Amino acid sequence: MAGSEILEQESSYLELCRTPVRFEEISSVNNVFFDEANKQVFAVRAGGAVGVVVRGLDEKQPISFRLEDKGEIKSIKLSPGNRIVAVQRSGKSVDFCNLMGEATEYSQECRGRNCYVLGFCWTSPNEIVFITDQGLELYQVQAEKRSVKLIKSMGTSFVNWFVFSSEGPTLLLSLTPLGNVLQPVLAKVGNLVKLTKFEVEVPVIPKPPRLCLTEPDVTTAVIYGQLYVVVLRHRVRTTPSQAGSEVWLYHLSRDGHTCKIHVLQLNSTGCFATNVVDNLVVIHHRASKTSMVFDIQLKKVSEGPVKLHQPVLPSLPICPFTIQPRAGASLGAGTAVTTCELYSTSWIVFRPDIIMDAGLGYLWSLRLRLPRIVATLPDRLQLVDFLLLRRDCRPVLLNVCSQLLSGGQAGGLAVVSLVFDKLNSVYKEWLEADKSDAAALDGGAGGRPPTPHKPVRSHAVVDQWEMYTSVLVPFAESKTISYKFVIAVLMEYIRSLTQFHIHAQHYLYELVINTLVRNNAFYQLHQLLQYHVLSDSKKLACLMLSLESFYPPAHQLALDMLKRLSTANDEIVEVLLSKGRVLAALRFVRASGGADIMSARKFLEAASHVGDSLLFFCVFKFFEQRNQRLRNSPHFNPGEHCEPFVEYFKKLFGEDDFTPLQ
Amino acid sequence: MDVLGAHSLVAFAVYNPRFGSNEGEEYKKLLYYYPEDVEINEKIKTIGLCEAIVQFSRTFSRQSPARALHTQKNRHHFYEAEEHFWMVMVVKNPVVMKENSEGKSVPEYQEDVLLDSVYNAVLRQTYTMFKLFKGTFGMAMEQGGVETLKRRLQEFFSRYLLTLRLEQCDLIDTLGGISFFPLDKMTYLKIQSFISMVEFSFAHIQFTAFLYNEQLVWSGLEQDDMRTLFKYLTTSLFPSTIEAELAGKESPIHVSFPGYSQHYGRFLLGPRSLTDPNSPLRVPKIHVYIGSRHSELHLIVYKALSAAVCFLVDATVVLTLDFFQRLDTLVGPQLTLLASDIAEQYSSNRKPASSEKDSQFKFIYFNHMNLAEKSTVHVRRAANPSLVTVPTELLHILGDINSDFASSVEDEEVTVKAMSDYWVVGKRSDQRELYVILNQKNANLIEVNGTQLCCSEWEEVFELLRDKPCCLCRFCFSNDAPSLIFDGIS
């Protein structure tokens, strides 16, 4: 039992962040509030008279201020930018206090008669919406004047409760006696816009009607950039074969239309809470003390328009968290390091990834430990699919590739091939986005201002260089792996790049060539070059030239490659001269139109080294003719430094032959 | 079996002069002789003559003694395949019946028609083919002495010699090239991917060779072994299976048993049936050299549509029916798909206009570096080996030019005016050779030598070759490259 627990801890892939926000725990004199919109926790001592301390996950320094104790605080929230604090103490009004300047409070009562303020939320640094049981009221708060002005009000039927999301910002109002009709309202600057309302199905309609959908079961989440309404549907089951509870995801599209498109099947019942971490929906289950992880882009079964999901990872508990004693706490028993109770009853889960233990005075954000997931998902393809959708996945992906390659050969190549395709598909998307962005920048230079942001390189993009340095080079240098497998993998990577129309860089080809050369597989190398699988470049041509002593045909391959490049004429001449093929070099220069400017000295020198006097004669006469044509004289210019060769010619053939042809 | 080729083969022998150096023991030298029913004295006479000629010519050139003996009726070709092991091939000169002054028709031997370079190459190739299937002479001697060697020679040559089509041998046999199938990079990489996948799924498979349309795409074997294997596949295995297909002996469509996906794959060399465990297994063993290491391998050939794959499995592995079934299940569907992919790409790349240009000129291209060969002179040699699209006299000229090239190291160009409006141009640059036959009415030398060959048509031709001889094109085809001009036989 203990062993399996350790195993679970080893493999658990969710953890509480190492640097939680600590606040004064809840007590008879200290009240704790949390604002989801700003992710701030408020510790209010004695109704604010002793002090209010605001700590946020984003803020480094706590904000503290005092309020007059005017009764029990129901809700307290700072405006975005932390300039104004709004406090609700009664069902009728909300009080405001500027943090800067004079601390005198000002207040605003709700407009509707006989209505009751359910709550409020800041929709911009100076706009606030009151949610009453009869509708919405949008106010502008003028801090300088310490006045509040109504901008817009919206009446609805009776509101049971509401949920606010700063994405939009959007408000969800629960209407009708059952509470299952949800009215989304978009709170734009200075305006409120009703979107189409939608109904959450209720399995049994109770008689008389009573509230069937309650606030704790409804939340919102931004997943893959889209706003979803997350509804927890409890089921009571008597036998395990019955369907368990489900989480329904309603997509709130930008055009105001809402529909249910995802159903997460929890396969259990009880008390659940939802976080969203890195676009994963994490469902905490208190009874089993485990968390389920769903990815709405993976593992889905379509049932009409609705997609059914099973957890993508095995359900495991969150990593244990040790509580350090508070710095100022009394010495003694309290100093011992204790393990924090996970999934405790004092836990409150907030959007998107916040977990608060009000009893202990801790506020964490939930994190994903990607390296741990490598061990929990044995299917490599599923794993890569999963990782590609995560933040900071690149080092893990590279690690997975390395493991995959070192894992051996049996049946692995097909998987390697598919993994490469998945990685390069993402790589290609990024290259395309980068290119179109560059094009937009070019096009925008004349007219519209260019888009200020470059497309952010997703963490999932594994480019050739990273693949080469982190995975392929160590793999190719491994002594234990057969070179044929190395070549197969490298060719597979090049194939994948080519398939996605990505230009493979020369270092990949060099790795292929070097591996083949080290194993004397020259004929295989020759075939690859013959089919132009290894793309031409000067670097490759030079590499091939250096291989000539091991494999003579490399010379021809290198020359052909230089010729195809059509920018390497000088190199071709040098290569031919170094081989003593002076005539071939001359013909080549003449054919490429460089005969009039080439250095006579270079050719004469090469011809004299060959030791074939007839060849020297031909080359010499060729240049005499050129001189004649260019300057009407067969003699060389002093600047050409050809005097030694003139002497050499006279020595070989005598003065008579030297007499130039007219 | 077509035995037409055997008519011009007068004799064929393998001997070792060291085996019977004592007088009266000359018969011991003889290891194999064709035809087998010749009297022993006749056999000894033939090899004795060869031995004498070789010995005599050694006086003049220690390193390269005589390689051929020309007589009125026959030609003898000699080849020292391994140290002291000699092979002799005697070929009959063609005969033309002519009327003499008395009105009687008498045979006239055409002594200068046969080309030494061609038949020496054929002789060499009989040895490499033997070596591929039976190993070297030396190996047989080590394993079982003279008797083993004699048995192997008999087993092999008694059948192989009948398949030689000696009258049809020409320049292409001298070159002994490998024809490569042109492919784009992506398709080539897909084939690579396929081969790796199969090789790593079946650890026993040591090497793979991939052919399409009887042209090579990939070889895991070394060049020399592949050259011989390629020759065997294209001149022996593929034609015989096509004949069998035409005769309806084997159904080309794989009769798939339940549970297996439909595909067109089947074994050309492998079990005759995948369902019957008692069906005969036809898997020859071949001997190849990796580096300098000898290894013996099973040769399995699998074909789907126009794609054929050779799987070479270590000979010590016992091949089971299960192995073939698994191979078929894995390879069949994928190869079928790949083959139809290639076919699609191939047909879309082919320009319909090319047939018109064919009539204007034909060419043979050869690259010594990779043995790449391309010929528009010969049409689908394997399916119908006798089909040559130009007059045979031109092939003789080509052979002559080739011999000329072989005797020098310089880059050369030769232009020949043949009878009947044909011009033949041969060019050699570094390691490449190109022979072009032009058929243009009243073309003069300047036209032939000039712009004609630099025109854009060549780009298309080289595009087809895949092994693009760009340097050749530039270095050698400029107008004033040194040319030797022969006038043809007039």
mmCIF file of N, CA, C and O in Angstrom, chain B residues 204-270:
data_model
loop_
_atom_site.group_PDB
_atom_site.id
_atom_site.type_symbol
_atom_site.label_atom_id
_atom_site.label_comp_id
_atom_site.label_asym_id
_atom_site.label_seq_id
_atom_site.Cartn_x
_atom_site.Cartn_y
_atom_site.Cartn_z
ATOM 1 N N HIS B 204 15.919 -10.059 -40.085
ATOM 2 C CA HIS B 204 16.705 -10.953 -40.925
ATOM 3 C C HIS B 204 17.087 -10.312 -42.248
ATOM 4 O O HIS B 204 18.038 -10.737 -42.889
ATOM 5 N N ILE B 205 16.310 -9.349 -42.682
ATOM 6 C CA ILE B 205 16.591 -8.735 -43.981
ATOM 7 C C ILE B 205 17.819 -7.857 -43.843
ATOM 8 O O ILE B 205 17.819 -6.883 -43.102
ATOM 9 N N GLN B 206 18.867 -8.228 -44.561
ATOM 10 C CA GLN B 206 20.110 -7.461 -44.429
ATOM 11 C C GLN B 206 20.186 -6.328 -45.442
ATOM 12 O O GLN B 206 20.694 -5.262 -45.132
ATOM 13 N N PHE B 207 19.738 -6.612 -46.651
ATOM 14 C CA PHE B 207 19.805 -5.581 -47.692
ATOM 15 C C PHE B 207 18.516 -5.593 -48.491
ATOM 16 O O PHE B 207 17.820 -6.604 -48.549
ATOM 17 N N THR B 208 18.257 -4.475 -49.118
ATOM 18 C CA THR B 208 17.077 -4.359 -49.950
ATOM 19 C C THR B 208 17.456 -3.645 -51.230
ATOM 20 O O THR B 208 18.298 -2.743 -51.221
ATOM 21 N N ALA B 209 16.846 -4.065 -52.317
ATOM 22 C CA ALA B 209 16.996 -3.314 -53.563
ATOM 23 C C ALA B 209 15.600 -3.054 -54.093
ATOM 24 O O ALA B 209 14.725 -3.916 -53.996
ATOM 25 N N PHE B 210 15.390 -1.863 -54.626
ATOM 26 C CA PHE B 210 14.058 -1.473 -55.088
ATOM 27 C C PHE B 210 14.142 -1.144 -56.569
ATOM 28 O O PHE B 210 15.004 -0.371 -56.989
ATOM 29 N N LEU B 211 13.272 -1.740 -57.348
ATOM 30 C CA LEU B 211 13.252 -1.451 -58.781
ATOM 31 C C LEU B 211 11.853 -1.030 -59.190
ATOM 32 O O LEU B 211 10.860 -1.487 -58.618
ATOM 33 N N TYR B 212 11.799 -0.163 -60.170
ATOM 34 C CA TYR B 212 10.497 0.176 -60.736
ATOM 35 C C TYR B 212 10.629 0.123 -62.247
ATOM 36 O O TYR B 212 11.600 0.647 -62.808
ATOM 37 N N ASN B 213 9.664 -0.496 -62.884
ATOM 38 C CA ASN B 213 9.709 -0.588 -64.340
ATOM 39 C C ASN B 213 11.014 -1.228 -64.803
ATOM 40 O O ASN B 213 11.582 -0.832 -65.804
ATOM 41 N N GLU B 214 11.513 -2.163 -64.034
ATOM 42 C CA GLU B 214 12.766 -2.842 -64.343
ATOM 43 C C GLU B 214 13.953 -1.891 -64.366
ATOM 44 O O GLU B 214 14.941 -2.106 -65.051
ATOM 45 N N GLN B 215 13.832 -0.792 -63.640
ATOM 46 C CA GLN B 215 14.949 0.134 -63.496
ATOM 47 C C GLN B 215 15.221 0.318 -62.012
ATOM 48 O O GLN B 215 14.301 0.292 -61.202
ATOM 49 N N LEU B 216 16.476 0.525 -61.706
ATOM 50 C CA LEU B 216 16.860 0.567 -60.306
ATOM 51 C C LEU B 216 16.470 1.894 -59.652
ATOM 52 O O LEU B 216 16.557 2.954 -60.270
ATOM 53 N N VAL B 217 16.029 1.801 -58.416
ATOM 54 C CA VAL B 217 15.754 3.013 -57.634
ATOM 55 C C VAL B 217 16.683 3.074 -56.425
ATOM 56 O O VAL B 217 17.249 4.095 -56.114
ATOM 57 N N TRP B 218 16.846 1.951 -55.768
ATOM 58 C CA TRP B 218 17.708 1.942 -54.572
ATOM 59 C C TRP B 218 18.381 0.586 -54.448
ATOM 60 O O TRP B 218 17.745 -0.447 -54.666
ATOM 61 N N SER B 219 19.643 0.607 -54.075
ATOM 62 C CA SER B 219 20.348 -0.628 -53.814
ATOM 63 C C SER B 219 21.085 -0.536 -52.496
ATOM 64 O O SER B 219 21.870 0.377 -52.278
ATOM 65 N N GLY B 220 20.856 -1.486 -51.626
ATOM 66 C CA GLY B 220 21.614 -1.565 -50.383
ATOM 67 C C GLY B 220 22.897 -2.347 -50.603
ATOM 68 O O GLY B 220 23.807 -2.295 -49.799
ATOM 69 N N LEU B 221 22.952 -3.079 -51.731
ATOM 70 C CA LEU B 221 24.153 -3.851 -52.058
ATOM 71 C C LEU B 221 25.216 -2.935 -52.639
ATOM 72 O O LEU B 221 24.931 -1.824 -53.058
ATOM 73 N N GLU B 222 26.429 -3.450 -52.708
ATOM 74 C CA GLU B 222 27.499 -2.676 -53.339
ATOM 75 C C GLU B 222 27.302 -2.669 -54.850
ATOM 76 O O GLU B 222 26.621 -3.518 -55.416
ATOM 77 N N GLN B 223 27.969 -1.700 -55.476
ATOM 78 C CA GLN B 223 27.737 -1.452 -56.893
ATOM 79 C C GLN B 223 27.982 -2.681 -57.776
ATOM 80 O O GLN B 223 27.160 -3.019 -58.630
ATOM 81 N N ASP B 224 29.121 -3.369 -57.562
ATOM 82 C CA ASP B 224 29.454 -4.469 -58.464
ATOM 83 C C ASP B 224 28.463 -5.617 -58.343
ATOM 84 O O ASP B 224 28.066 -6.215 -59.344
ATOM 85 N N ASP B 225 28.075 -5.932 -57.106
ATOM 86 C CA ASP B 225 27.098 -6.997 -56.922
ATOM 87 C C ASP B 225 25.756 -6.600 -57.517
ATOM 88 O O ASP B 225 25.059 -7.405 -58.114
ATOM 89 N N MET B 226 25.424 -5.321 -57.334
ATOM 90 C CA MET B 226 24.137 -4.853 -57.853
ATOM 91 C C MET B 226 24.123 -4.926 -59.376
ATOM 92 O O MET B 226 23.110 -5.260 -59.976
ATOM 93 N N ARG B 227 25.262 -4.622 -59.976
ATOM 94 C CA ARG B 227 25.354 -4.655 -61.423
ATOM 95 C C ARG B 227 24.999 -6.053 -61.943
ATOM 96 O O ARG B 227 24.220 -6.207 -62.883
ATOM 97 N N THR B 228 25.543 -7.061 -61.291
ATOM 98 C CA THR B 228 25.286 -8.431 -61.735
ATOM 99 C C THR B 228 23.851 -8.843 -61.406
ATOM 100 O O THR B 228 23.169 -9.447 -62.231
ATOM 101 N N LEU B 229 23.420 -8.469 -60.216
ATOM 102 C CA LEU B 229 22.052 -8.811 -59.833
ATOM 103 C C LEU B 229 21.049 -8.123 -60.754
ATOM 104 O O LEU B 229 20.048 -8.713 -61.163
ATOM 105 N N PHE B 230 21.354 -6.886 -61.096
ATOM 106 C CA PHE B 230 20.473 -6.130 -61.982
ATOM 107 C C PHE B 230 20.364 -6.831 -63.338
ATOM 108 O O PHE B 230 19.287 -6.968 -63.897
ATOM 109 N N LYS B 231 21.521 -7.298 -63.803
ATOM 110 C CA LYS B 231 21.555 -8.004 -65.082
ATOM 111 C C LYS B 231 20.685 -9.262 -65.001
ATOM 112 O O LYS B 231 19.899 -9.550 -65.899
ATOM 113 N N TYR B 232 20.832 -9.986 -63.888
ATOM 114 C CA TYR B 232 20.047 -11.211 -63.726
ATOM 115 C C TYR B 232 18.553 -10.894 -63.708
ATOM 116 O O TYR B 232 17.749 -11.527 -64.388
ATOM 117 N N LEU B 233 18.193 -9.874 -62.936
ATOM 118 C CA LEU B 233 16.772 -9.543 -62.800
ATOM 119 C C LEU B 233 16.185 -9.123 -64.140
ATOM 120 O O LEU B 233 15.110 -9.576 -64.525
ATOM 121 N N THR B 234 16.886 -8.248 -64.841
ATOM 122 C CA THR B 234 16.288 -7.672 -66.047
ATOM 123 C C THR B 234 16.384 -8.586 -67.250
ATOM 124 O O THR B 234 15.576 -8.498 -68.156
ATOM 125 N N THR B 235 17.386 -9.465 -67.275
ATOM 126 C CA THR B 235 17.481 -10.305 -68.469
ATOM 127 C C THR B 235 16.966 -11.715 -68.234
ATOM 128 O O THR B 235 16.713 -12.434 -69.183
ATOM 129 N N SER B 236 16.810 -12.096 -66.987
ATOM 130 C CA SER B 236 16.397 -13.478 -66.771
ATOM 131 C C SER B 236 15.100 -13.575 -65.966
ATOM 132 O O SER B 236 14.107 -14.109 -66.440
ATOM 133 N N LEU B 237 15.113 -13.036 -64.763
ATOM 134 C CA LEU B 237 13.950 -13.248 -63.891
ATOM 135 C C LEU B 237 12.696 -12.556 -64.413
ATOM 136 O O LEU B 237 11.654 -13.181 -64.575
ATOM 137 N N PHE B 238 12.805 -11.246 -64.685
ATOM 138 C CA PHE B 238 11.605 -10.509 -65.099
ATOM 139 C C PHE B 238 11.035 -11.037 -66.412
ATOM 140 O O PHE B 238 9.829 -11.270 -66.501
ATOM 141 N N PRO B 239 11.873 -11.240 -67.456
ATOM 142 C CA PRO B 239 11.289 -11.767 -68.703
ATOM 143 C C PRO B 239 10.609 -13.109 -68.491
ATOM 144 O O PRO B 239 9.549 -13.361 -69.046
ATOM 145 N N SER B 240 11.214 -13.974 -67.658
ATOM 146 C CA SER B 240 10.613 -15.300 -67.501
ATOM 147 C C SER B 240 9.272 -15.201 -66.776
ATOM 148 O O SER B 240 8.348 -15.937 -67.091
ATOM 149 N N THR B 241 9.158 -14.253 -65.829
ATOM 150 C CA THR B 241 7.865 -14.146 -65.148
ATOM 151 C C THR B 241 6.833 -13.483 -66.040
ATOM 152 O O THR B 241 5.656 -13.781 -65.933
ATOM 153 N N ILE B 242 7.305 -12.583 -66.900
ATOM 154 C CA ILE B 242 6.347 -11.972 -67.822
ATOM 155 C C ILE B 242 5.821 -13.024 -68.790
ATOM 156 O O ILE B 242 4.629 -13.123 -69.060
ATOM 157 N N GLU B 243 6.731 -13.883 -69.248
ATOM 158 C CA GLU B 243 6.304 -14.978 -70.115
ATOM 159 C C GLU B 243 5.291 -15.857 -69.399
ATOM 160 O O GLU B 243 4.276 -16.249 -69.965
ATOM 161 N N ALA B 244 5.589 -16.124 -68.136
ATOM 162 C CA ALA B 244 4.688 -16.978 -67.369
ATOM 163 C C ALA B 244 3.324 -16.312 -67.207
ATOM 164 O O ALA B 244 2.286 -16.960 -67.304
ATOM 165 N N GLU B 245 3.366 -14.985 -66.978
ATOM 166 C CA GLU B 245 2.110 -14.256 -66.831
ATOM 167 C C GLU B 245 1.303 -14.308 -68.119
ATOM 168 O O GLU B 245 0.104 -14.533 -68.124
ATOM 169 N N LEU B 246 2.017 -14.085 -69.226
ATOM 170 C CA LEU B 246 1.331 -14.084 -70.511
ATOM 171 C C LEU B 246 0.748 -15.462 -70.801
ATOM 172 O O LEU B 246 -0.323 -15.590 -71.372
ATOM 173 N N ALA B 247 1.475 -16.477 -70.367
ATOM 174 C CA ALA B 247 0.973 -17.824 -70.591
ATOM 175 C C ALA B 247 -0.135 -18.175 -69.606
ATOM 176 O O ALA B 247 -0.739 -19.229 -69.698
ATOM 177 N N GLY B 248 -0.372 -17.293 -68.664
ATOM 178 C CA GLY B 248 -1.472 -17.505 -67.729
ATOM 179 C C GLY B 248 -1.163 -18.496 -66.637
ATOM 180 O O GLY B 248 -2.045 -18.996 -65.963
ATOM 181 N N LYS B 249 0.136 -18.776 -66.435
ATOM 182 C CA LYS B 249 0.478 -19.751 -65.401
ATOM 183 C C LYS B 249 0.260 -19.172 -64.009
ATOM 184 O O LYS B 249 -0.146 -19.851 -63.095
ATOM 185 N N GLU B 250 0.608 -17.900 -63.883
ATOM 186 C CA GLU B 250 0.470 -17.288 -62.560
ATOM 187 C C GLU B 250 -0.471 -16.100 -62.651
ATOM 188 O O GLU B 250 -0.352 -15.292 -63.562
ATOM 189 N N SER B 251 -1.352 -16.051 -61.733
ATOM 190 C CA SER B 251 -2.258 -14.913 -61.734
ATOM 191 C C SER B 251 -1.541 -13.714 -61.127
ATOM 192 O O SER B 251 -0.979 -13.801 -60.045
ATOM 193 N N PRO B 252 -1.540 -12.587 -61.816
ATOM 194 C CA PRO B 252 -0.816 -11.436 -61.275
ATOM 195 C C PRO B 252 -1.508 -10.832 -60.064
ATOM 196 O O PRO B 252 -0.883 -10.158 -59.273
ATOM 197 N N ILE B 253 -2.788 -11.061 -59.941
ATOM 198 C CA ILE B 253 -3.487 -10.493 -58.799
ATOM 199 C C ILE B 253 -3.439 -11.469 -57.633
ATOM 200 O O ILE B 253 -3.770 -12.639 -57.769
ATOM 201 N N HIS B 254 -2.965 -10.963 -56.541
ATOM 202 C CA HIS B 254 -2.820 -11.792 -55.358
ATOM 203 C C HIS B 254 -4.203 -12.214 -54.857
ATOM 204 O O HIS B 254 -5.062 -11.388 -54.617
ATOM 205 N N VAL B 255 -4.368 -13.499 -54.731
ATOM 206 C CA VAL B 255 -5.634 -13.982 -54.177
ATOM 207 C C VAL B 255 -5.498 -13.886 -52.666
ATOM 208 O O VAL B 255 -4.851 -14.702 -52.033
ATOM 209 N N SER B 256 -6.075 -12.858 -52.119
ATOM 210 C CA SER B 256 -5.857 -12.628 -50.694
ATOM 211 C C SER B 256 -6.803 -13.505 -49.899
ATOM 212 O O SER B 256 -7.965 -13.655 -50.239
ATOM 213 N N PHE B 257 -6.254 -14.048 -48.851
ATOM 214 C CA PHE B 257 -7.123 -14.860 -48.010
ATOM 215 C C PHE B 257 -7.811 -13.961 -46.988
ATOM 216 O O PHE B 257 -7.379 -12.845 -46.742
ATOM 217 N N PRO B 258 -8.904 -14.463 -46.387
ATOM 218 C CA PRO B 258 -9.750 -13.588 -45.570
ATOM 219 C C PRO B 258 -8.961 -12.873 -44.471
ATOM 220 O O PRO B 258 -8.035 -13.448 -43.905
ATOM 221 N N GLY B 259 -9.317 -11.658 -44.222
ATOM 222 C CA GLY B 259 -8.673 -10.902 -43.152
ATOM 223 C C GLY B 259 -7.510 -10.066 -43.659
ATOM 224 O O GLY B 259 -6.991 -9.235 -42.947
ATOM 225 N N TYR B 260 -7.080 -10.295 -44.878
ATOM 226 C CA TYR B 260 -5.973 -9.514 -45.403
ATOM 227 C C TYR B 260 -6.505 -8.520 -46.434
ATOM 228 O O TYR B 260 -7.405 -8.822 -47.199
ATOM 229 N N SER B 261 -5.890 -7.368 -46.443
ATOM 230 C CA SER B 261 -6.381 -6.360 -47.377
ATOM 231 C C SER B 261 -5.958 -6.723 -48.797
ATOM 232 O O SER B 261 -4.930 -7.350 -49.025
ATOM 233 N N GLN B 262 -6.740 -6.298 -49.713
ATOM 234 C CA GLN B 262 -6.504 -6.600 -51.119
ATOM 235 C C GLN B 262 -5.268 -5.861 -51.608
ATOM 236 O O GLN B 262 -5.096 -4.679 -51.356
ATOM 237 N N HIS B 263 -4.383 -6.569 -52.256
ATOM 238 C CA HIS B 263 -3.244 -5.902 -52.869
ATOM 239 C C HIS B 263 -2.760 -6.709 -54.058
ATOM 240 O O HIS B 263 -3.251 -7.805 -54.318
ATOM 241 N N TYR B 264 -1.764 -6.169 -54.778
ATOM 242 C CA TYR B 264 -1.318 -6.824 -55.994
ATOM 243 C C TYR B 264 0.055 -7.466 -55.838
ATOM 244 O O TYR B 264 0.736 -7.746 -56.793
ATOM 245 N N GLY B 265 0.492 -7.617 -54.595
ATOM 246 C CA GLY B 265 1.829 -8.136 -54.368
ATOM 247 C C GLY B 265 1.889 -9.641 -54.499
ATOM 248 O O GLY B 265 0.925 -10.357 -54.228
ATOM 249 N N ARG B 266 3.064 -10.108 -54.962
ATOM 250 C CA ARG B 266 3.301 -11.560 -55.011
ATOM 251 C C ARG B 266 4.796 -11.796 -55.067
ATOM 252 O O ARG B 266 5.568 -10.896 -55.398
ATOM 253 N N PHE B 267 5.179 -13.019 -54.730
ATOM 254 C CA PHE B 267 6.593 -13.352 -54.742
ATOM 255 C C PHE B 267 7.005 -13.840 -56.122
ATOM 256 O O PHE B 267 6.388 -14.754 -56.663
ATOM 257 N N LEU B 268 8.056 -13.229 -56.681
ATOM 258 C CA LEU B 268 8.638 -13.777 -57.906
ATOM 259 C C LEU B 268 9.633 -14.855 -57.522
ATOM 260 O O LEU B 268 9.749 -15.873 -58.187
ATOM 261 N N LEU B 269 10.370 -14.571 -56.437
ATOM 262 C CA LEU B 269 11.231 -15.599 -55.859
ATOM 263 C C LEU B 269 10.795 -15.740 -54.418
ATOM 264 O O LEU B 269 10.924 -14.815 -53.626
ATOM 265 N N GLY B 270 10.258 -16.909 -54.112
ATOM 266 C CA GLY B 270 9.704 -17.136 -52.786
ATOM 267 C C GLY B 270 8.843 -18.379 -52.869
ATOM 268 O O GLY B 270 9.034 -19.207 -53.761
#
